Amino acid sequence: MTNTYDVIVIGAGPAGENAAEYATQRDLSVAIVEAELVGGECSYWACMPSKALLRPGEALAAARRVPAAAGAITGEVDVEATLRSRDAFTSSWKDDGQVEWLEGAGVTLLRGRGRLTGERRVEVEAADGTRTSYEATKGVVVAVGSRAATPPIDGLAEARTWDNRDITAAKDIPERLLVLGGVVIGVEMAQAMRWLGASEVTIIEALDGLLANEEPFAGEELQAGLEEAGIGVELGARAERVARQGTDGPVTVTLADGRELTGDELLVAVGRRAPTDDLGLEQLGVEPGRGGFIEVDDHLRVPGHDWLYVVGDANGRSLLTHQGKYQARLVGDALAGVDVDPAWADNSAVPRVVFTDPQVAAVGLTEAQARENGVDVFAARFDLGHTAGGALQGKGAGGTAQLVIDRDRRVIVGATFVGAGAGEHLHAATIAVVGEVTIERLWHAVPSFPTVSEVWLRLLEQMRADDLGL
Ligand SMILES: Cc1cc2nc3c(=O)[nH]c(=O)nc-3n(C[C@H](O)[C@H](O)[C@H](O)COP(=O)(O)OP(=O)(O)OC[C@H]3O[C@@H](n4cnc5c(N)ncnc54)[C@H](O)[C@@H]3O)c2cc1C
């Protein structure tokens, strides 16, 4: 077996797989190292199982909003069928299908844990402890992803808590679930477990709003939706101590104000860490930053090491599958010397969707972030339910759409949509932000009647009424 490849990728999650595939398509020889399952966190313990757990509840909620259809719903989500569907989406945590795909793409799979041992050199330690050294002629791509972080809360490490792996692979739905963290993973899993029959779900968030990095109205509307679904939301609630009774007894979280919350399981969803402690970075004099994330330049290379790229969660730029895959496509091409677009690894228009009810979808900057960046902005806002398409979605299917417009450049720099199925509105906004489409030009992008997308027209009309003119 050859020990030299043009490219060696460490980590076969979505980012690593894409870097390998794109480099292979450019006729480079590529090996990919994977310590667990080909497909990574996203396929088995993150994006796919979480959305499979959410989808049936979302479908029922949509039907319940239509008065003439609601009466036909006589039961709740079928839990067993949902778990079976989740198992199918994760291929029952087997990676045969993805391995077949890799091999078909011409990528060599090296099973084991990869470690950097010097410039362009990687050692792979197989499960039986055997170590083999490999060399990459063109470059090494680190795509090791991220894992749930454990916050330093008294008693938490001993309390047998759940992380994203436990909850997405759950065989039973806990009766009472506590969720530490009111950002995307926490709110999505709270929603899923409630829809799947958990009788008490409580989100514990230290800050004073959910989804703290998004528009404040997004967090507020999401909170209202979750509370209406019977989910408790404790804001400004700092967990100080965690204790479980015995090994299987209830778990209690003590808050800074002395209150105690008790559940059967505690999901810890308060951030991520990149598994870079044992990656051999010290051999290269590279020190990971906070959370183990590896700093990269705008070409996704580690400064001072132009052969070493980091893509996906591991560089900490944006912890989302689609952004990691985008970075990986660019790197796959760059390794082959293909001149890529000058807008390299653009991080200004990251699309993000929270798959709750209501969904929260956003791209680019919030109004506050734009102002902090010194942009003179105008924010146009409209209720999605006040469009003809929105009204047809049924009772309570409203929500808010907001565009943040740069007054000087007359382009959209950020957009947020909150509402049922709002994620599907997002790509139009992403195209407008990335394409820097002027509002004069957008005036000619006519939304179909009667779709919820007519909200774009209503938002443009607000700009017309403002001194932006049109
Ligand atoms: C519950 C949950 C839901 C999510 N939902 C979404 C969603 O809906 N949409 C979205 O865009 N994002 C979502 N995310 C985020 C998404 O999962 C990540 O952004 C994505 O998985 C990152 O891809 P990656 O390839 O960088 O890393 P990963 O998917 O983490 O894969 C990294 C791979 O590297 C391997 N590895 C690590 N170290 C080594 C080593 N030293 N040697 C060999 N192999 C190694 C790991 O075993 C793993 O297979 C979600 C995350 C969570 C936790």
Short mmCIF file of C-alpha atoms and ligand atoms in Angstrom, two decimals:
data_model
loop_
_atom_site.label_atom_id
_atom_site.label_comp_id
_atom_site.label_asym_id
_atom_site.label_seq_id
_atom_site.Cartn_x
_atom_site.Cartn_y
_atom_site.Cartn_z
CA MET A 1 0.00 0.00 0.00
CA THR A 2 1.31 3.44 -0.93
CA ASN A 3 1.99 5.79 1.96
CA THR A 4 2.10 8.91 -0.15
CA TYR A 5 -0.93 10.83 -1.40
CA ASP A 6 -1.36 14.29 -2.88
CA VAL A 7 -3.80 15.14 -0.10
CA ILE A 8 -4.57 13.67 3.31
CA VAL A 9 -7.79 14.70 5.04
CA ILE A 10 -8.19 14.08 8.78
CA GLY A 11 -11.87 13.57 9.64
CA ALA A 12 -14.60 12.22 7.36
CA GLY A 13 -17.52 14.40 8.42
CA PRO A 14 -19.33 16.45 5.78
CA ALA A 15 -16.46 18.95 5.50
CA GLY A 16 -13.72 16.32 5.20
CA GLU A 17 -15.75 14.26 2.73
CA ASN A 18 -16.31 17.29 0.52
CA ALA A 19 -12.67 18.37 0.58
CA ALA A 20 -11.68 14.82 -0.41
CA GLU A 21 -14.30 14.58 -3.15
CA TYR A 22 -13.44 17.93 -4.72
CA ALA A 23 -9.69 17.25 -4.63
CA THR A 24 -10.27 13.81 -6.21
CA GLN A 25 -12.36 15.36 -8.97
CA ARG A 26 -9.30 17.49 -9.77
CA ASP A 27 -7.31 14.27 -10.31
CA LEU A 28 -5.44 14.42 -7.01
CA SER A 29 -4.84 11.22 -5.04
CA VAL A 30 -6.60 11.55 -1.70
CA ALA A 31 -6.71 9.56 1.55
CA ILE A 32 -9.15 10.36 4.33
CA VAL A 33 -8.62 9.32 7.96
CA GLU A 34 -11.64 8.56 10.13
CA ALA A 35 -11.60 7.47 13.77
CA GLU A 36 -15.32 6.71 14.06
CA LEU A 37 -18.03 6.73 11.37
CA VAL A 38 -17.63 8.06 7.84
CA GLY A 39 -20.23 10.83 7.67
CA GLY A 40 -19.28 12.49 10.95
CA GLU A 41 -21.36 14.06 13.67
CA CYS A 42 -23.84 15.55 11.18
CA SER A 43 -25.00 12.21 9.78
CA TYR A 44 -25.33 10.25 13.02
CA TRP A 45 -25.67 12.56 16.05
CA ALA A 46 -26.57 16.01 14.77
CA CYS A 47 -28.32 17.42 11.68
CA MET A 48 -29.98 14.32 10.28
CA PRO A 49 -31.30 12.55 13.41
CA SER A 50 -32.39 15.83 15.00
CA LYS A 51 -34.42 16.81 11.95
CA ALA A 52 -35.90 13.30 11.69
CA LEU A 53 -37.05 13.66 15.31
CA LEU A 54 -38.58 17.08 14.62
CA ARG A 55 -40.32 16.51 11.29
CA PRO A 56 -43.45 14.54 12.39
CA GLY A 57 -44.30 17.12 15.08
CA GLU A 58 -43.81 19.93 12.60
CA ALA A 59 -46.15 18.28 10.10
CA LEU A 60 -48.84 17.80 12.76
CA ALA A 61 -48.50 21.41 13.95
CA ALA A 62 -48.91 22.68 10.37
CA ALA A 63 -52.07 20.62 9.85
CA ARG A 64 -53.48 21.75 13.22
CA ARG A 65 -53.26 25.37 12.09
CA VAL A 66 -55.71 24.75 9.24
CA PRO A 67 -59.16 24.72 10.88
CA ALA A 68 -60.71 22.42 8.27
CA ALA A 69 -57.87 19.91 8.64
CA ALA A 70 -57.32 20.11 12.41
CA GLY A 71 -60.37 17.98 13.18
CA ALA A 72 -58.90 15.10 11.20
CA ILE A 73 -55.98 14.91 13.65
CA THR A 74 -57.10 12.53 16.30
CA GLY A 75 -53.77 11.52 17.83
CA GLU A 76 -50.24 12.64 18.58
CA VAL A 77 -46.91 11.89 16.94
CA ASP A 78 -46.20 8.16 16.58
CA VAL A 79 -43.08 7.90 18.74
CA GLU A 80 -42.04 4.41 17.65
CA ALA A 81 -42.38 5.32 13.97
CA THR A 82 -40.41 8.54 14.53
CA LEU A 83 -37.57 6.64 16.20
CA ARG A 84 -37.60 4.12 13.35
CA SER A 85 -37.42 6.94 10.82
CA ARG A 86 -34.51 8.48 12.81
CA ASP A 87 -32.79 5.08 12.74
CA ALA A 88 -33.25 4.91 8.97
CA PHE A 89 -31.83 8.42 8.48
CA THR A 90 -28.74 7.45 10.51
CA SER A 91 -28.49 4.05 8.76
CA SER A 92 -28.66 2.64 12.29
CA TRP A 93 -25.24 4.21 12.98
CA LYS A 94 -23.53 2.15 10.29
CA ASP A 95 -21.42 3.85 7.65
CA ASP A 96 -21.36 1.20 4.89
CA GLY A 97 -23.30 3.45 2.50
CA GLN A 98 -20.97 6.40 2.98
CA VAL A 99 -17.88 4.18 2.71
CA GLU A 100 -19.21 2.85 -0.60
CA TRP A 101 -19.75 6.42 -1.77
CA LEU A 102 -16.18 7.41 -0.76
CA GLU A 103 -14.69 4.46 -2.57
CA GLY A 104 -16.82 5.20 -5.63
CA ALA A 105 -15.47 8.74 -5.58
CA GLY A 106 -11.92 7.34 -5.66
CA VAL A 107 -10.94 8.35 -2.11
CA THR A 108 -8.87 5.94 0.03
CA LEU A 109 -10.27 5.44 3.53
CA LEU A 110 -7.78 5.00 6.37
CA ARG A 111 -9.58 3.85 9.52
CA GLY A 112 -8.00 5.17 12.70
CA ARG A 113 -7.03 8.32 14.55
CA GLY A 114 -4.93 10.80 12.58
CA ARG A 115 -2.17 12.91 14.09
CA LEU A 116 0.19 15.42 12.51
CA THR A 117 3.83 14.41 13.00
CA GLY A 118 5.59 17.08 10.96
CA GLU A 119 5.28 19.11 7.77
CA ARG A 120 2.88 17.24 5.40
CA ARG A 121 3.16 14.13 7.56
CA VAL A 122 0.30 12.27 9.25
CA GLU A 123 0.40 9.20 11.46
CA VAL A 124 -2.69 7.00 11.68
CA GLU A 125 -3.27 4.88 14.76
CA ALA A 126 -5.61 1.97 13.99
CA ALA A 127 -8.01 0.50 16.58
CA ASP A 128 -5.48 -2.29 17.33
CA GLY A 129 -2.81 0.29 18.17
CA THR A 130 -0.82 -0.14 14.93
CA ARG A 131 0.69 3.13 13.74
CA THR A 132 1.40 3.95 10.09
CA SER A 133 3.00 7.09 8.70
CA TYR A 134 1.78 8.85 5.58
CA GLU A 135 3.00 11.78 3.55
CA ALA A 136 0.99 14.36 1.60
CA THR A 137 2.73 15.99 -1.35
CA LYS A 138 0.31 18.90 -1.68
CA GLY A 139 -1.41 19.41 1.62
CA VAL A 140 -3.22 18.18 4.70
CA VAL A 141 -6.80 19.16 5.48
CA VAL A 142 -7.90 19.05 9.12
CA ALA A 143 -11.65 18.45 9.35
CA VAL A 144 -12.02 17.01 12.83
CA GLY A 145 -15.30 18.78 13.64
CA SER A 146 -16.51 19.50 17.16
CA ARG A 147 -17.97 17.86 20.24
CA ALA A 148 -20.27 19.06 22.99
CA ALA A 149 -18.44 21.22 25.52
CA THR A 150 -18.81 20.52 29.24
CA PRO A 151 -19.23 23.73 31.25
CA PRO A 152 -17.46 23.94 34.62
CA ILE A 153 -20.57 23.59 36.79
CA ASP A 154 -20.25 21.96 40.18
CA GLY A 155 -21.31 18.29 40.00
CA LEU A 156 -22.11 18.30 36.28
CA ALA A 157 -19.33 15.96 35.20
CA GLU A 158 -20.49 13.31 37.74
CA ALA A 159 -24.23 13.62 37.05
CA ARG A 160 -24.39 11.45 33.88
CA THR A 161 -25.89 14.17 31.73
CA TRP A 162 -26.89 13.95 28.06
CA ASP A 163 -25.08 15.59 25.16
CA ASN A 164 -26.17 15.78 21.52
CA ARG A 165 -25.15 12.17 20.94
CA ASP A 166 -27.33 10.84 23.75
CA ILE A 167 -30.41 12.81 22.79
CA THR A 168 -30.28 12.26 19.04
CA ALA A 169 -29.75 8.51 19.56
CA ALA A 170 -32.31 8.22 22.42
CA LYS A 171 -34.27 4.95 22.56
CA ASP A 172 -36.84 6.37 25.00
CA ILE A 173 -38.31 9.81 25.47
CA PRO A 174 -37.65 11.15 28.99
CA GLU A 175 -40.76 12.10 30.96
CA ARG A 176 -39.11 15.28 32.32
CA LEU A 177 -36.26 16.91 30.39
CA LEU A 178 -34.09 19.80 31.51
CA VAL A 179 -32.11 21.55 28.80
CA LEU A 180 -29.08 23.65 29.65
CA GLY A 181 -28.61 26.24 26.89
CA GLY A 182 -31.14 28.22 24.87
CA VAL A 183 -29.35 28.30 21.55
CA VAL A 184 -29.96 26.18 18.48
CA ILE A 185 -29.29 22.63 19.73
CA GLY A 186 -31.08 23.22 23.04
CA VAL A 187 -34.23 24.76 21.58
CA GLU A 188 -34.51 22.22 18.75
CA MET A 189 -34.16 19.26 21.07
CA ALA A 190 -36.56 20.77 23.63
CA GLN A 191 -39.13 21.11 20.84
CA ALA A 192 -38.53 17.58 19.54
CA MET A 193 -38.84 15.92 22.95
CA ARG A 194 -42.00 17.84 23.79
CA TRP A 195 -43.58 16.84 20.48
CA LEU A 196 -42.52 13.25 21.18
CA GLY A 197 -44.39 13.24 24.46
CA ALA A 198 -42.10 14.53 27.23
CA SER A 199 -44.55 15.94 29.78
CA GLU A 200 -42.17 18.54 31.24
CA VAL A 201 -39.45 20.27 29.26
CA THR A 202 -37.59 23.27 30.67
CA ILE A 203 -34.88 25.31 28.97
CA ILE A 204 -32.38 26.94 31.33
CA GLU A 205 -30.61 29.90 29.74
CA ALA A 206 -28.20 32.21 31.56
CA LEU A 207 -28.72 35.16 29.19
CA ASP A 208 -31.93 37.14 29.02
CA GLY A 209 -33.12 35.79 25.68
CA LEU A 210 -33.10 32.67 23.51
CA LEU A 211 -30.88 32.59 20.39
CA ALA A 212 -28.80 35.46 21.78
CA ASN A 213 -26.87 36.04 18.53
CA GLU A 214 -29.99 36.60 16.45
CA GLU A 215 -32.42 39.51 16.30
CA PRO A 216 -34.07 39.97 19.73
CA PHE A 217 -37.54 39.60 18.18
CA ALA A 218 -36.54 36.14 16.87
CA GLY A 219 -35.76 34.90 20.39
CA GLU A 220 -38.94 36.46 21.76
CA GLU A 221 -41.22 34.95 19.11
CA LEU A 222 -39.54 31.58 19.48
CA GLN A 223 -39.99 31.74 23.26
CA ALA A 224 -43.70 32.50 22.82
CA GLY A 225 -44.06 29.52 20.45
CA LEU A 226 -42.22 27.14 22.76
CA GLU A 227 -44.20 28.27 25.80
CA GLU A 228 -47.44 27.80 23.89
CA ALA A 229 -46.28 24.23 23.19
CA GLY A 230 -45.89 23.74 26.96
CA ILE A 231 -42.11 24.16 27.17
CA GLY A 232 -40.79 26.12 30.15
CA VAL A 233 -38.19 28.80 29.43
CA GLU A 234 -36.08 30.08 32.33
CA LEU A 235 -34.10 33.14 31.24
CA GLY A 236 -31.32 34.81 33.23
CA ALA A 237 -31.04 31.46 35.00
CA ARG A 238 -27.47 30.54 35.89
CA ALA A 239 -26.95 26.88 36.80
CA GLU A 240 -24.64 26.61 39.80
CA ARG A 241 -24.84 22.97 40.80
CA VAL A 242 -26.00 19.69 39.28
CA ALA A 243 -26.69 16.49 41.20
CA ARG A 244 -28.26 13.15 40.31
CA GLN A 245 -29.85 10.84 42.88
CA GLY A 246 -28.04 7.52 42.54
CA THR A 247 -27.18 6.36 39.03
CA ASP A 248 -30.66 6.43 37.52
CA GLY A 249 -32.57 8.78 39.80
CA PRO A 250 -33.74 12.27 38.95
CA VAL A 251 -31.25 15.04 38.22
CA THR A 252 -31.53 18.42 39.93
CA VAL A 253 -30.11 21.73 38.75
CA THR A 254 -29.66 24.41 41.39
CA LEU A 255 -29.82 27.94 40.02
CA ALA A 256 -27.89 30.96 41.32
CA ASP A 257 -31.09 32.32 42.91
CA GLY A 258 -31.44 29.10 44.93
CA ARG A 259 -34.30 27.59 42.93
CA GLU A 260 -34.08 23.90 42.08
CA LEU A 261 -35.29 22.32 38.83
CA THR A 262 -35.61 18.55 38.59
CA GLY A 263 -35.85 16.29 35.56
CA ASP A 264 -35.21 12.70 34.52
CA GLU A 265 -32.47 13.75 32.09
CA LEU A 266 -30.39 16.90 31.63
CA LEU A 267 -29.30 17.81 28.10
CA VAL A 268 -26.16 19.97 28.15
CA ALA A 269 -26.11 22.15 25.03
CA VAL A 270 -23.92 25.11 25.90
CA GLY A 271 -21.31 25.21 23.20
CA ARG A 272 -18.86 23.04 21.28
CA ARG A 273 -15.16 22.16 21.45
CA ALA A 274 -12.88 21.03 18.65
CA PRO A 275 -11.05 17.75 19.43
CA THR A 276 -7.60 19.17 18.74
CA ASP A 277 -5.76 18.28 21.98
CA ASP A 278 -4.25 15.13 20.54
CA LEU A 279 -3.78 16.19 16.93
CA GLY A 280 -0.02 16.77 17.04
CA LEU A 281 -0.39 20.52 16.51
CA GLU A 282 2.36 21.16 19.06
CA GLN A 283 4.82 19.45 16.64
CA LEU A 284 4.19 22.39 14.32
CA GLY A 285 4.18 25.07 17.01
CA VAL A 286 0.46 25.68 16.44
CA GLU A 287 -1.64 26.41 19.50
CA PRO A 288 -5.42 26.01 19.18
CA GLY A 289 -7.49 28.94 20.37
CA ARG A 290 -10.40 29.03 22.81
CA GLY A 291 -12.53 25.88 22.60
CA GLY A 292 -9.76 24.06 20.75
CA PHE A 293 -10.63 25.78 17.47
CA ILE A 294 -7.74 26.31 15.05
CA GLU A 295 -7.29 29.79 13.66
CA VAL A 296 -7.05 30.07 9.87
CA ASP A 297 -6.48 32.88 7.37
CA ASP A 298 -9.02 33.80 4.71
CA HIS A 299 -7.75 30.95 2.54
CA LEU A 300 -8.49 28.54 5.41
CA ARG A 301 -4.76 27.87 5.94
CA VAL A 302 -3.03 27.84 9.30
CA PRO A 303 -0.83 30.97 9.35
CA GLY A 304 2.81 30.05 8.69
CA HIS A 305 1.90 26.61 7.28
CA ASP A 306 0.61 27.08 3.74
CA TRP A 307 0.17 23.30 3.25
CA LEU A 308 -2.17 22.93 6.25
CA TYR A 309 -5.86 23.73 5.86
CA VAL A 310 -8.65 23.56 8.44
CA VAL A 311 -12.28 23.31 7.29
CA GLY A 312 -15.65 22.87 8.98
CA ASP A 313 -16.37 23.20 12.69
CA ALA A 314 -12.70 22.77 13.61
CA ASN A 315 -11.79 26.31 12.51
CA GLY A 316 -14.63 27.74 14.61
CA ARG A 317 -15.76 30.17 11.90
CA SER A 318 -19.27 28.84 11.57
CA LEU A 319 -20.49 25.61 13.16
CA LEU A 320 -22.82 24.60 10.36
CA THR A 321 -22.62 21.74 7.88
CA HIS A 322 -23.31 23.81 4.78
CA GLN A 323 -20.59 26.36 5.66
CA GLY A 324 -18.06 23.58 6.32
CA LYS A 325 -18.90 21.98 2.98
CA TYR A 326 -18.56 25.35 1.24
CA GLN A 327 -15.11 25.83 2.78
CA ALA A 328 -14.19 22.26 1.79
CA ARG A 329 -15.19 22.79 -1.86
CA LEU A 330 -12.92 25.84 -2.01
CA VAL A 331 -10.02 23.98 -0.41
CA GLY A 332 -10.47 20.90 -2.64
CA ASP A 333 -10.08 23.16 -5.67
CA ALA A 334 -7.26 25.22 -4.18
CA LEU A 335 -5.18 22.11 -3.47
CA ALA A 336 -5.29 21.36 -7.19
CA GLY A 337 -4.08 24.87 -7.92
CA VAL A 338 -7.41 25.90 -9.41
CA ASP A 339 -7.91 29.62 -9.23
CA VAL A 340 -10.95 30.04 -7.09
CA ASP A 341 -13.22 33.02 -6.77
CA PRO A 342 -11.64 36.07 -5.12
CA ALA A 343 -14.53 36.13 -2.62
CA TRP A 344 -12.75 33.26 -0.83
CA ALA A 345 -14.41 31.71 2.16
CA ASP A 346 -16.86 34.58 2.47
CA ASN A 347 -18.18 34.58 6.01
CA SER A 348 -20.43 37.63 5.65
CA ALA A 349 -23.58 35.86 4.52
CA VAL A 350 -23.86 32.72 6.62
CA PRO A 351 -27.39 31.26 6.37
CA ARG A 352 -28.73 29.67 9.56
CA VAL A 353 -32.00 27.91 10.30
CA VAL A 354 -33.39 26.81 13.65
CA PHE A 355 -35.91 24.02 12.97
CA THR A 356 -38.34 24.79 15.78
CA ASP A 357 -41.99 25.95 15.60
CA PRO A 358 -41.78 28.77 14.67
CA GLN A 359 -38.63 28.29 12.65
CA VAL A 360 -36.02 31.03 12.85
CA ALA A 361 -34.03 31.66 9.68
CA ALA A 362 -31.42 34.35 9.24
CA VAL A 363 -28.58 35.36 6.96
CA GLY A 364 -25.90 38.04 7.19
CA LEU A 365 -25.94 40.68 9.90
CA THR A 366 -28.53 41.54 12.51
CA GLU A 367 -29.54 45.19 12.72
CA ALA A 368 -27.36 45.69 15.81
CA GLN A 369 -24.34 43.98 14.24
CA ALA A 370 -24.66 46.14 11.12
CA ARG A 371 -24.77 49.29 13.24
CA GLU A 372 -21.75 48.09 15.24
CA ASN A 373 -19.94 47.72 11.89
CA GLY A 374 -20.69 51.37 11.19
CA VAL A 375 -23.33 50.71 8.53
CA ASP A 376 -26.14 53.26 8.22
CA VAL A 377 -29.11 50.87 8.13
CA PHE A 378 -32.83 50.87 7.60
CA ALA A 379 -34.78 47.89 8.94
CA ALA A 380 -38.04 46.94 7.23
CA ARG A 381 -40.32 44.52 9.10
CA PHE A 382 -43.58 42.82 8.16
CA ASP A 383 -45.86 40.12 9.58
CA LEU A 384 -45.75 36.98 7.41
CA GLY A 385 -49.34 36.23 8.41
CA HIS A 386 -50.51 39.48 6.79
CA THR A 387 -49.68 38.21 3.31
CA ALA A 388 -52.35 36.33 1.37
CA GLY A 389 -50.14 33.23 1.33
CA GLY A 390 -49.57 33.51 5.08
CA ALA A 391 -53.29 33.77 5.80
CA LEU A 392 -53.88 30.61 3.76
CA GLN A 393 -51.39 28.71 5.94
CA GLY A 394 -53.97 28.87 8.70
CA LYS A 395 -54.56 30.31 12.16
CA GLY A 396 -51.50 31.56 13.99
CA ALA A 397 -49.22 30.91 11.03
CA GLY A 398 -47.81 34.44 11.24
CA GLY A 399 -44.35 35.53 12.20
CA THR A 400 -41.97 38.30 11.30
CA ALA A 401 -39.76 39.03 8.32
CA GLN A 402 -37.09 41.69 8.57
CA LEU A 403 -34.61 43.01 6.02
CA VAL A 404 -31.64 45.13 7.11
CA ILE A 405 -30.64 47.48 4.30
CA ASP A 406 -27.42 49.43 3.91
CA ARG A 407 -28.72 52.91 3.04
CA ASP A 408 -25.55 53.97 1.24
CA ARG A 409 -24.99 50.89 -0.89
CA ARG A 410 -28.74 50.25 -1.22
CA VAL A 411 -28.28 46.49 -0.69
CA ILE A 412 -29.53 44.02 1.92
CA VAL A 413 -26.90 43.10 4.52
CA GLY A 414 -29.08 40.90 6.71
CA ALA A 415 -32.45 39.17 6.78
CA THR A 416 -34.41 37.30 9.45
CA PHE A 417 -37.61 35.30 9.06
CA VAL A 418 -39.54 33.84 11.98
CA GLY A 419 -42.53 31.61 11.28
CA ALA A 420 -43.68 28.16 10.30
CA GLY A 421 -41.45 26.90 7.50
CA ALA A 422 -39.47 30.16 7.52
CA GLY A 423 -36.30 28.31 6.54
CA GLU A 424 -37.59 28.00 3.01
CA HIS A 425 -37.63 31.81 2.61
CA LEU A 426 -33.97 32.06 3.42
CA HIS A 427 -32.23 31.25 0.18
CA ALA A 428 -33.82 34.15 -1.68
CA ALA A 429 -32.37 36.45 0.98
CA THR A 430 -28.99 34.71 0.82
CA ILE A 431 -28.84 35.30 -2.93
CA ALA A 432 -29.76 38.96 -2.46
CA VAL A 433 -27.08 39.44 0.22
CA VAL A 434 -24.31 37.52 -1.58
CA GLY A 435 -25.22 38.98 -4.98
CA GLU A 436 -25.42 42.50 -3.49
CA VAL A 437 -28.62 43.02 -5.44
CA THR A 438 -29.72 46.65 -5.20
CA ILE A 439 -33.20 47.37 -3.89
CA GLU A 440 -34.00 49.02 -7.24
CA ARG A 441 -33.29 45.69 -8.97
CA LEU A 442 -35.19 43.70 -6.32
CA TRP A 443 -38.27 45.71 -7.19
CA HIS A 444 -38.38 43.64 -10.42
CA ALA A 445 -38.15 40.27 -8.61
CA VAL A 446 -41.91 39.76 -8.40
CA PRO A 447 -43.17 37.21 -5.83
CA SER A 448 -45.96 34.89 -6.97
CA PHE A 449 -49.47 35.41 -5.64
CA PRO A 450 -50.58 34.03 -3.18
CA THR A 451 -47.28 32.90 -1.62
CA VAL A 452 -45.82 33.90 1.72
CA SER A 453 -42.90 35.27 -0.33
CA GLU A 454 -45.10 38.26 -1.10
CA VAL A 455 -43.63 39.55 2.13
CA TRP A 456 -40.68 40.70 -0.03
CA LEU A 457 -43.02 43.10 -1.86
CA ARG A 458 -44.42 44.40 1.42
CA LEU A 459 -40.89 44.99 2.74
CA LEU A 460 -39.88 46.82 -0.44
CA GLU A 461 -42.99 48.96 -0.11
CA GLN A 462 -41.77 50.00 3.33
CA MET A 463 -38.47 51.08 1.83
CA ARG A 464 -40.41 53.06 -0.75
CA ALA A 465 -42.31 54.81 2.03
CA ASP A 466 -39.08 55.54 3.86
CA ASP A 467 -36.67 58.14 2.53
CA LEU A 468 -34.90 55.33 0.67
CA GLY A 469 -37.44 55.93 -2.10
CA LEU A 470 -37.94 53.55 -4.99
C1 LIG B 1 -27.79 18.30 17.53
C2 LIG B 1 -27.14 19.05 16.39
C3 LIG B 1 -27.90 19.42 15.30
C4 LIG B 1 -27.32 20.09 14.24
N1 LIG B 1 -28.10 20.44 13.19
C5 LIG B 1 -27.55 21.08 12.13
C6 LIG B 1 -28.36 21.42 11.01
O1 LIG B 1 -29.55 21.16 10.97
N2 LIG B 1 -27.76 22.05 9.98
C7 LIG B 1 -26.42 22.38 9.98
O2 LIG B 1 -25.93 22.98 9.02
N3 LIG B 1 -25.64 22.06 11.04
C8 LIG B 1 -26.17 21.41 12.10
N4 LIG B 1 -25.38 21.06 13.17
C9 LIG B 1 -23.92 21.33 13.08
C10 LIG B 1 -23.23 20.25 12.25
O3 LIG B 1 -23.46 18.99 12.83
C11 LIG B 1 -21.74 20.52 12.16
O4 LIG B 1 -21.53 21.85 11.71
C12 LIG B 1 -21.07 19.54 11.20
O5 LIG B 1 -21.24 18.22 11.61
C13 LIG B 1 -19.59 19.86 11.07
O6 LIG B 1 -19.03 19.05 10.11
P1 LIG B 1 -17.49 18.70 10.16
O7 LIG B 1 -17.21 17.85 8.96
O8 LIG B 1 -16.68 19.92 10.36
O9 LIG B 1 -17.30 17.83 11.50
P2 LIG B 1 -18.00 16.54 12.09
O10 LIG B 1 -19.32 16.29 11.48
O11 LIG B 1 -17.92 16.72 13.57
O12 LIG B 1 -17.05 15.35 11.65
C14 LIG B 1 -15.71 15.29 12.08
C15 LIG B 1 -15.21 13.88 11.90
O13 LIG B 1 -13.82 13.85 12.22
C16 LIG B 1 -13.54 12.65 12.94
N5 LIG B 1 -12.31 12.87 13.71
C17 LIG B 1 -12.12 13.75 14.73
N6 LIG B 1 -10.82 13.71 15.12
C18 LIG B 1 -10.20 12.79 14.35
C19 LIG B 1 -8.87 12.31 14.26
N7 LIG B 1 -7.90 12.80 15.02
N8 LIG B 1 -8.59 11.34 13.36
C20 LIG B 1 -9.56 10.84 12.54
N9 LIG B 1 -10.84 11.27 12.58
C21 LIG B 1 -11.15 12.24 13.45
C22 LIG B 1 -14.76 12.45 13.80
O14 LIG B 1 -14.86 11.10 14.20
C23 LIG B 1 -15.87 12.87 12.83
O15 LIG B 1 -16.33 11.77 12.08
C24 LIG B 1 -25.93 20.40 14.26
C25 LIG B 1 -25.15 20.03 15.35
C26 LIG B 1 -25.74 19.35 16.41
C27 LIG B 1 -24.88 18.92 17.55
#
